[in-house]
mmCIF file of C-alpha atoms in Angstrom:
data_model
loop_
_atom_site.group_PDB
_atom_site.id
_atom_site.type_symbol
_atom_site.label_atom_id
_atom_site.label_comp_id
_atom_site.label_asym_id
_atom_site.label_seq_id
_atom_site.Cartn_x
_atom_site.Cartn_y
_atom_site.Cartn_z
ATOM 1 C CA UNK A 1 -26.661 191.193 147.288
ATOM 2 C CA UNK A 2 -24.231 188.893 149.340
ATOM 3 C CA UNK A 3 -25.124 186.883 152.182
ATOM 4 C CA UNK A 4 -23.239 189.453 154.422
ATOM 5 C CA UNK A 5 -25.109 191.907 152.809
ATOM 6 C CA UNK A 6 -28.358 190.963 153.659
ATOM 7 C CA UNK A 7 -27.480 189.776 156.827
ATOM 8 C CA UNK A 8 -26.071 193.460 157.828
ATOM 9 C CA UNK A 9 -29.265 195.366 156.175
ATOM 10 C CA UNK A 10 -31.681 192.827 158.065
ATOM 11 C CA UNK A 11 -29.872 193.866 161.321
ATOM 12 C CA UNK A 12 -29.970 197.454 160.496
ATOM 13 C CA UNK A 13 -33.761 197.175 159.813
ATOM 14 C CA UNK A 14 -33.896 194.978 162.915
ATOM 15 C CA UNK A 15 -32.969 197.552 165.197
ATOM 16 C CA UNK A 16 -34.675 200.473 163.844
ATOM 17 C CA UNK A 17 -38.085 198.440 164.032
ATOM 18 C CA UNK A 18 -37.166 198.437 167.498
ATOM 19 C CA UNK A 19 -36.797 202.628 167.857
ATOM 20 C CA UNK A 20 -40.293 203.129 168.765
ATOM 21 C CA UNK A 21 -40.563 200.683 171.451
ATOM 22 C CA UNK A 22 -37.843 202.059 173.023
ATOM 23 C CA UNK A 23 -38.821 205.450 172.620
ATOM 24 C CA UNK A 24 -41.674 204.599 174.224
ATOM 25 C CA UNK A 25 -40.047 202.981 177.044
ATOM 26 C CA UNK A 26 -37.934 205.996 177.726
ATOM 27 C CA UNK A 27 -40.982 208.020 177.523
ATOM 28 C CA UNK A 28 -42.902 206.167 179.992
ATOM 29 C CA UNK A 29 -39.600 205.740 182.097
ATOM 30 C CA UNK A 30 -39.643 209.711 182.313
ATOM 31 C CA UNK A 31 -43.104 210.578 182.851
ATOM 32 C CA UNK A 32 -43.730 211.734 179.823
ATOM 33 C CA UNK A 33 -46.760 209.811 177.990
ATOM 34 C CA UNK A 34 -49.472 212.525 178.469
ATOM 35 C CA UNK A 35 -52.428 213.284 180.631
ATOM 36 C CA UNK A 36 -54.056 210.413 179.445
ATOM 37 C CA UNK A 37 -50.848 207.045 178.816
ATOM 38 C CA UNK A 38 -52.872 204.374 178.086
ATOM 39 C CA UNK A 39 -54.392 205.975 175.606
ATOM 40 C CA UNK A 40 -51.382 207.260 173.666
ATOM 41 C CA UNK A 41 -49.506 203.909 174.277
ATOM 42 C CA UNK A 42 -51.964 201.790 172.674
ATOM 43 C CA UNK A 43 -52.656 204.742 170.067
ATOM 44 C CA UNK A 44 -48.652 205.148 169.356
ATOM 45 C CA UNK A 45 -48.499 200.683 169.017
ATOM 46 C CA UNK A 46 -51.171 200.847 166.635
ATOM 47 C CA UNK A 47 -49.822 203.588 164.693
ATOM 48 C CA UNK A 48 -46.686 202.033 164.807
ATOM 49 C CA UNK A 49 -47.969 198.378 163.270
ATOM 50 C CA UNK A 50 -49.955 199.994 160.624
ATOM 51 C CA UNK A 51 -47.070 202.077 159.444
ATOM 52 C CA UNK A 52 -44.902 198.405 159.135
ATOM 53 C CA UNK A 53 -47.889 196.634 157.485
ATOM 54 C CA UNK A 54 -47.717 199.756 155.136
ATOM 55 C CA UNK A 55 -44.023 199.290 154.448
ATOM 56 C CA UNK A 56 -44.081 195.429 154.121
ATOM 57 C CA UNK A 57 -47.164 196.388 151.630
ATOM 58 C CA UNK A 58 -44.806 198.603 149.809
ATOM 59 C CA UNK A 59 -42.170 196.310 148.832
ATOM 60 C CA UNK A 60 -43.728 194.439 145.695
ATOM 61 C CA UNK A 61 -45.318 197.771 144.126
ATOM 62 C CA UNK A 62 -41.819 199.164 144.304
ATOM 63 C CA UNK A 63 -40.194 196.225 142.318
ATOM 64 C CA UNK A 64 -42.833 196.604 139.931
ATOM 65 C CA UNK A 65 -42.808 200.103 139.316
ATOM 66 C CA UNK A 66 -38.681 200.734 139.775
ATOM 67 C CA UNK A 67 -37.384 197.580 138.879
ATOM 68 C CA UNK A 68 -36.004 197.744 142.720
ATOM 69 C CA UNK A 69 -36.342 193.981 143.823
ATOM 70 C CA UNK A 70 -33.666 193.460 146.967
ATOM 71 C CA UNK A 71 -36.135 195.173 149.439
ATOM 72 C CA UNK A 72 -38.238 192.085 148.809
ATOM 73 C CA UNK A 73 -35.903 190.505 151.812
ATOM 74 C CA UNK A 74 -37.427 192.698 153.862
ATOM 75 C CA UNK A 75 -41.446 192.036 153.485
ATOM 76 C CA UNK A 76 -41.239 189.499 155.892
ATOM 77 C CA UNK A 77 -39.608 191.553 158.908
ATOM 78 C CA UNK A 78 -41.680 193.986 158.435
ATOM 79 C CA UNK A 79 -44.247 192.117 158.439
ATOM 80 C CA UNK A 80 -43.841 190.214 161.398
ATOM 81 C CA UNK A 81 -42.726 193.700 163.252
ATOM 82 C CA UNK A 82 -46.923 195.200 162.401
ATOM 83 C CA UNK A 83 -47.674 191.924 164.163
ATOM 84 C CA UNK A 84 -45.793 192.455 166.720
ATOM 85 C CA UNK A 85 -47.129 196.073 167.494
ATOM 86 C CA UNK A 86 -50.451 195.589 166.379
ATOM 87 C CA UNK A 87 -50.139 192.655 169.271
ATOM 88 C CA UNK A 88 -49.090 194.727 171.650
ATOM 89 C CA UNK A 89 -51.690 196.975 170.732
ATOM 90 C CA UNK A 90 -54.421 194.783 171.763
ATOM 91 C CA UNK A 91 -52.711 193.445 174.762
ATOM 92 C CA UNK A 92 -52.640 197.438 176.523
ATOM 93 C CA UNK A 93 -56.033 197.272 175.462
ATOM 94 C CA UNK A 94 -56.798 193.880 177.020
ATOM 95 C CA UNK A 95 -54.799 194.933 180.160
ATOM 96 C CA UNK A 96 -54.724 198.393 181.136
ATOM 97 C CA UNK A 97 -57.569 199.514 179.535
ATOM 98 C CA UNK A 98 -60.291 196.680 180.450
ATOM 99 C CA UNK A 99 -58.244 194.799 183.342
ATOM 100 C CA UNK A 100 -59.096 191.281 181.484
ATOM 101 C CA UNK A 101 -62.752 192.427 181.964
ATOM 102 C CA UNK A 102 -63.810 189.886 179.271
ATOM 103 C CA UNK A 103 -67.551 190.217 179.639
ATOM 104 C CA UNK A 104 -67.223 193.815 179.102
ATOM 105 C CA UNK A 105 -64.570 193.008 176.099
ATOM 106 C CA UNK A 106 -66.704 191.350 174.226
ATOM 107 C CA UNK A 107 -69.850 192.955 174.935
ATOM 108 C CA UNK A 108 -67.279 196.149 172.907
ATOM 109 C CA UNK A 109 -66.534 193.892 170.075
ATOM 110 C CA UNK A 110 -69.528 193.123 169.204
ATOM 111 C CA UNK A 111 -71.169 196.701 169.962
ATOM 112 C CA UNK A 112 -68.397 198.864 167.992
ATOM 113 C CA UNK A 113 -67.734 198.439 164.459
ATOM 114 C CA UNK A 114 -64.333 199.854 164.721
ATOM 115 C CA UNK A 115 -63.100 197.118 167.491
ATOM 116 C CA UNK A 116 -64.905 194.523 165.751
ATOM 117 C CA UNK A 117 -63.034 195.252 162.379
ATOM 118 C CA UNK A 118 -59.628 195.927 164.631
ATOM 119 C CA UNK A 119 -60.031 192.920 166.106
ATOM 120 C CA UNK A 120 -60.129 190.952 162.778
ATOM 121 C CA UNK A 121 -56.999 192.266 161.430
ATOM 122 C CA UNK A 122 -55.142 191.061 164.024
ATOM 123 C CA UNK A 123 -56.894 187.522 163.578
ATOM 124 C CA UNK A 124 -55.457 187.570 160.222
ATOM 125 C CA UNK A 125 -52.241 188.758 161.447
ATOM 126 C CA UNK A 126 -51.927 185.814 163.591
ATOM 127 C CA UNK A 127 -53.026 183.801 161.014
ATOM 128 C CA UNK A 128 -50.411 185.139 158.547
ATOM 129 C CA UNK A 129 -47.788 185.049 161.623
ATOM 130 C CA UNK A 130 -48.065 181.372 162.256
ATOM 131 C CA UNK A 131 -47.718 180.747 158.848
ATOM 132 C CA UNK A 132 -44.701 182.847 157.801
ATOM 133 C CA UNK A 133 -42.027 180.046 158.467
ATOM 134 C CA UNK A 134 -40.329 178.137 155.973
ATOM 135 C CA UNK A 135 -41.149 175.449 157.256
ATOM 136 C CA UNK A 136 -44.864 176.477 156.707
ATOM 137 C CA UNK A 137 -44.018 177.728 152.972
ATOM 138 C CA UNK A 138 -42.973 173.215 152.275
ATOM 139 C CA UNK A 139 -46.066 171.966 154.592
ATOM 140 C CA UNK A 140 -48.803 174.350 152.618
ATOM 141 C CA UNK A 141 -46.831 174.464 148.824
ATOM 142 C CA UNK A 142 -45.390 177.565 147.880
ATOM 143 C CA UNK A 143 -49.121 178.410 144.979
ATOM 144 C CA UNK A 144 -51.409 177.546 148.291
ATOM 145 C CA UNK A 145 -49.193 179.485 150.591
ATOM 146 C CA UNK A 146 -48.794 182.500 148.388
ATOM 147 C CA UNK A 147 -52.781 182.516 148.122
ATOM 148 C CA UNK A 148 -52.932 181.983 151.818
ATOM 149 C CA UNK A 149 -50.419 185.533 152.190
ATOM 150 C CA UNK A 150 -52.883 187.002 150.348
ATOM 151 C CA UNK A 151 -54.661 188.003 152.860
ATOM 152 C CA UNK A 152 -52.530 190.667 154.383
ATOM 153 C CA UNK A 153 -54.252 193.158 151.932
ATOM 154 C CA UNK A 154 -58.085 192.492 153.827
ATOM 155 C CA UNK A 155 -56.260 193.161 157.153
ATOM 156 C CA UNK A 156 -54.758 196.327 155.856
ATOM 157 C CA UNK A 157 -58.388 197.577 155.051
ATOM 158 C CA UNK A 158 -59.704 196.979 158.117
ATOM 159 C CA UNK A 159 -56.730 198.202 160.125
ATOM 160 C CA UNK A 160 -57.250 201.540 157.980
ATOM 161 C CA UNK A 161 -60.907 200.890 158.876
ATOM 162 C CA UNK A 162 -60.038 200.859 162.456
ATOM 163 C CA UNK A 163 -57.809 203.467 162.725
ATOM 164 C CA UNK A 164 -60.404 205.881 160.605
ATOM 165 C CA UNK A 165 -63.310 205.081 162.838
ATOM 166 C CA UNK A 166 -61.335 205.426 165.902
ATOM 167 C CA UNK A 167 -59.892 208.493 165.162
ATOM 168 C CA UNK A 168 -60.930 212.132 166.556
ATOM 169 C CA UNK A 169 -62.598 214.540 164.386
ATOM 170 C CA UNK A 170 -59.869 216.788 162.209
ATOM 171 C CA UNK A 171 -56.973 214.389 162.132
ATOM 172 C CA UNK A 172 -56.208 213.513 158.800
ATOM 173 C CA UNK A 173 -53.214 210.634 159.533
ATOM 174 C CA UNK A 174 -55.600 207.640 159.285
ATOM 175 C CA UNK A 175 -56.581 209.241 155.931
ATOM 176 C CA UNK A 176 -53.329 209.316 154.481
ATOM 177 C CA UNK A 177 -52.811 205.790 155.209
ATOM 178 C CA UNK A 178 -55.666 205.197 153.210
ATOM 179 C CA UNK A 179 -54.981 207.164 150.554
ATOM 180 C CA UNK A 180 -51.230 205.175 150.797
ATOM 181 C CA UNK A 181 -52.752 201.911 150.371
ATOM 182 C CA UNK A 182 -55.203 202.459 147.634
ATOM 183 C CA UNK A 183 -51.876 203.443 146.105
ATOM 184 C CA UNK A 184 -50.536 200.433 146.705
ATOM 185 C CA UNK A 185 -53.466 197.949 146.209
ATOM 186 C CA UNK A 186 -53.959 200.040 142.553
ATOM 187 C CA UNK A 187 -50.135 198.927 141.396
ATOM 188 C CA UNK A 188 -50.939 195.601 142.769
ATOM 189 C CA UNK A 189 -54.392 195.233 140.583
ATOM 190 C CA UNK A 190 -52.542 196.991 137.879
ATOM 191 C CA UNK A 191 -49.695 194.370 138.070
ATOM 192 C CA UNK A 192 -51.973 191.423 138.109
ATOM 193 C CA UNK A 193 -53.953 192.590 135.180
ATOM 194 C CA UNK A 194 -51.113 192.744 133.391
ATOM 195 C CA UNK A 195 -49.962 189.010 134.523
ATOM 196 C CA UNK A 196 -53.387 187.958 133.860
ATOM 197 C CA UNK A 197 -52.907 189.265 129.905
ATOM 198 C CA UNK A 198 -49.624 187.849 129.250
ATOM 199 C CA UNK A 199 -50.467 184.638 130.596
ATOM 200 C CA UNK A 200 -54.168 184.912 128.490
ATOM 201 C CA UNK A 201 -51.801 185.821 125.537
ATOM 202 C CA UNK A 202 -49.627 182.921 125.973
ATOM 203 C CA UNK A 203 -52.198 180.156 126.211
ATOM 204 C CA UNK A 204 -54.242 181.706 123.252
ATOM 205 C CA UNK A 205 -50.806 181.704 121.192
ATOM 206 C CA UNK A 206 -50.041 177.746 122.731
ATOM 207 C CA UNK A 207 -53.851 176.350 121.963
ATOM 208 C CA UNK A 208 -53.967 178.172 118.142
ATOM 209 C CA UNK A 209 -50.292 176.830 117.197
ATOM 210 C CA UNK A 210 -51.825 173.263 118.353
ATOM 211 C CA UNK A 211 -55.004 173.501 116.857
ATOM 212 C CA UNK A 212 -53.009 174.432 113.407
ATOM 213 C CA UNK A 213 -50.945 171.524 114.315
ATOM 214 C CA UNK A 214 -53.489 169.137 114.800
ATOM 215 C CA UNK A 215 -55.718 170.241 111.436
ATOM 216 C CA UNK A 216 -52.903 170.005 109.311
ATOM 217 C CA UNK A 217 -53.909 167.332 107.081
ATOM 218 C CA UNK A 218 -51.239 164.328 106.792
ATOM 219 C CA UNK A 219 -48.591 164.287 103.824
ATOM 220 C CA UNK A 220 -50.285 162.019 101.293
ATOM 221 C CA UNK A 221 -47.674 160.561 98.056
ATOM 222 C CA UNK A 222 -48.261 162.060 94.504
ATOM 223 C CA UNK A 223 -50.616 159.299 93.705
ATOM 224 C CA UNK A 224 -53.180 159.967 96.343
ATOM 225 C CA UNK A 225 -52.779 163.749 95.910
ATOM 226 C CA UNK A 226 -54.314 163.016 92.295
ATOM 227 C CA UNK A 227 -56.866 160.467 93.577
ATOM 228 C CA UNK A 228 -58.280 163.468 95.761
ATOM 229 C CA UNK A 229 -57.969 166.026 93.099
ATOM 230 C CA UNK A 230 -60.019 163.859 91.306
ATOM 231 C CA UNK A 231 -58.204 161.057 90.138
ATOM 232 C CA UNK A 232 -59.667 157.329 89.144
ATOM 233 C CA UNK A 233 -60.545 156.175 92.324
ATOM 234 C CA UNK A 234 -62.754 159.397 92.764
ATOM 235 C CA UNK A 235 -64.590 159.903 89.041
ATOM 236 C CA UNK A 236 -66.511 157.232 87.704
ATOM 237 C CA UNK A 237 -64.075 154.465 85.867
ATOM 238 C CA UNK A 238 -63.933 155.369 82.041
ATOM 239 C CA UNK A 239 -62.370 152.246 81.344
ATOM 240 C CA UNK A 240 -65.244 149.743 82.237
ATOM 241 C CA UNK A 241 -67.488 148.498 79.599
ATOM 242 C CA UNK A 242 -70.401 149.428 78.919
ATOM 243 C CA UNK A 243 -70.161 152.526 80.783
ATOM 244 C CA UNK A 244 -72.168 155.585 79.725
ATOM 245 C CA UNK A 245 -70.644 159.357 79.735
ATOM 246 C CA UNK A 246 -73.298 161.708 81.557
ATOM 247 C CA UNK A 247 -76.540 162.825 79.753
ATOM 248 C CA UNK A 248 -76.515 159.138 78.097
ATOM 249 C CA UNK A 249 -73.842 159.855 75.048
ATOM 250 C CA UNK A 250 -71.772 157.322 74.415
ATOM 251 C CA UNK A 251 -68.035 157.692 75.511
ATOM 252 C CA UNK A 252 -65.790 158.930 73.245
ATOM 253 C CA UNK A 253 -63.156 156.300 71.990
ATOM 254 C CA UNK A 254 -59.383 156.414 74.109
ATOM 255 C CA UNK A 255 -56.816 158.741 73.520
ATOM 256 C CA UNK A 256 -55.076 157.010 70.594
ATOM 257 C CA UNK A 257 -57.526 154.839 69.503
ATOM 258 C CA UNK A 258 -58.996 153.650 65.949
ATOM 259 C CA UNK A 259 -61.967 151.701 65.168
ATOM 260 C CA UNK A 260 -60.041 148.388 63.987
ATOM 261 C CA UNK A 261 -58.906 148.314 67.734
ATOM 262 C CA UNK A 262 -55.307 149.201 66.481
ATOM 263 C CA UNK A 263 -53.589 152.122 68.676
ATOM 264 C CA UNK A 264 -51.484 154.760 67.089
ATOM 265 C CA UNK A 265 -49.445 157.257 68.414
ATOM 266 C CA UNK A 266 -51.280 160.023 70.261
ATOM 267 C CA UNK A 267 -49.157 162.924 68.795
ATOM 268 C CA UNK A 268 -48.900 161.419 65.185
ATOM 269 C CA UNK A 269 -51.837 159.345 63.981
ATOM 270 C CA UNK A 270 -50.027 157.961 60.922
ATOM 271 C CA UNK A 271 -47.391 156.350 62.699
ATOM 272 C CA UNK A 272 -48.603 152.941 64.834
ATOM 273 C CA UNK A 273 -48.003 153.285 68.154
ATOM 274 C CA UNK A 274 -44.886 152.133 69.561
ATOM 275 C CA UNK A 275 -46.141 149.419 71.792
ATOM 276 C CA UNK A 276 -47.645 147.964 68.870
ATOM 277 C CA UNK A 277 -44.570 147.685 67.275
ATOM 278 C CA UNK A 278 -43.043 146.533 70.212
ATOM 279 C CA UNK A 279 -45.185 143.757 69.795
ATOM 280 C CA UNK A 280 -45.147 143.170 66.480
ATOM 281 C CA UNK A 281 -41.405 142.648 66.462
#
């Protein structure tokens, strides 16, 4: 995809992101946000950011099930969006709901389960927000940051967690979004596994080529070859005097040789051998 490309499909994503808000807007510029607005304002932002984290979720599963990588441009918006609802989420809740009543706040957090958990996603989120610069991507190191990132997938559980808990009786949304991200998270494991082999795979093939490498004994000339195959310098030296042949019998005489201590040829005994000659000429 060209630069203009991804510049035009950001925008387009930009602006839809923004849909909801301003549906919401209109809607409260109307009248028409219910008997009870606070409570479907800060229940339509929360649906809202859990649907984005979803989608930013989705991206990576899709390139590894399709083969589909350009949406990958998109995790990031996305990402930041669910931060940005989930945010405003928690700030109706901070300020219509409790009035900055922060005794009373906290006294809830720690009391219900479901605010506790929704409060820790958005921790992360902020976490993961603050960190989603490029400029944070050279500080941390792109291995330390991608660990770091990991950690959208424990803030998707407990948003689930939230929403599930927090839910009425009957409504079967928050299940579905559960159901959608064990989806998700089960290509992701899948994916890694499957990483996790190849790479296993590779390093056995790397450390059993060396090992054959290494053990390989050196190239050795043709004389050393026979020394180890049992050559003079191996066996017990025939040629010194004196020397006995095993079980105590005496050696037998050279290959060649006659009693007088005259040599003849190995392959005709009648004939003198031809260093003999040699020096008898």
């Amino acid at each position: 995809m060209t630069r203009r490309g991804r510049i035009l499909l950001k925008t387009l994503v930009w602006g839809a992101c923004l849909v909801p808000l301003a549906l919401l807007a209109w809607r409260a510029w109307t009248g028409d946000l219910t008997a009870n607005p606070i409570d479907f304002v800060t229940d339509t932002l929360g649906r809202w950011g859990m649907r984005m984290l979803l989608a930013s979720l989705a991206l990576t599963p899709l390139r590894l099930v399709l083969g589909i990588g350009w949406p990958l441009i998109l995790r990031r918006l996305l990402g930041l969006f669910a931060f940005f609802y989930v945010s405003l989420h928690f700030l109706v809740w901070v300020v219509l709901d409790h009035f900055f009543a922060w005794a009373q706040m906290g006294a809830d957090i720690v009391k219900r389960p479901y605010i506790t958990v929704g409060v820790s996603a958005l921790a992360l989120l902020v976490l993961l927000a603050a960190t989603s610069t490029s400029g944070m991507v050279k500080r941390l190191g792109a291995r330390a940051w991608r660990r770091l990132h990991r950690i959208v997938y424990v803030a998707a559980v407990l948003g689930v967690l939230h929403f599930m808990w927090l839910a009425k009786v009957g409504r079967i949304e928050p299940y579905v979004y559960a159901a959608i991200l064990a989806v998700l998270l089960g290509v992701r494991l899948a994916g890694a596994v499957r990483a996790f082999r190849v790479r296993r795979r590779g390093t056995r093939a790397g450390v059993t080529s060396e090992s054959s490498s290494d053990n390989r004994p050196p190239r050795r000339s043709i004389v050393a070859r026979t020394e180890i195959m049992g050559g003079p310098d191996m066996a017990p030296d025939h040629r010194t005097k004196g020397a006995d042949a095993p079980l105590g019998l005496p050696r037998p005489p050279a290959l060649g040789a006659v009693p007088g201590g005259a040599r003849t040829h190995p392959r005709n005994p009648g004939r003198p051998s031809r260093a003999r000659f040699v020096q008898g000429r």
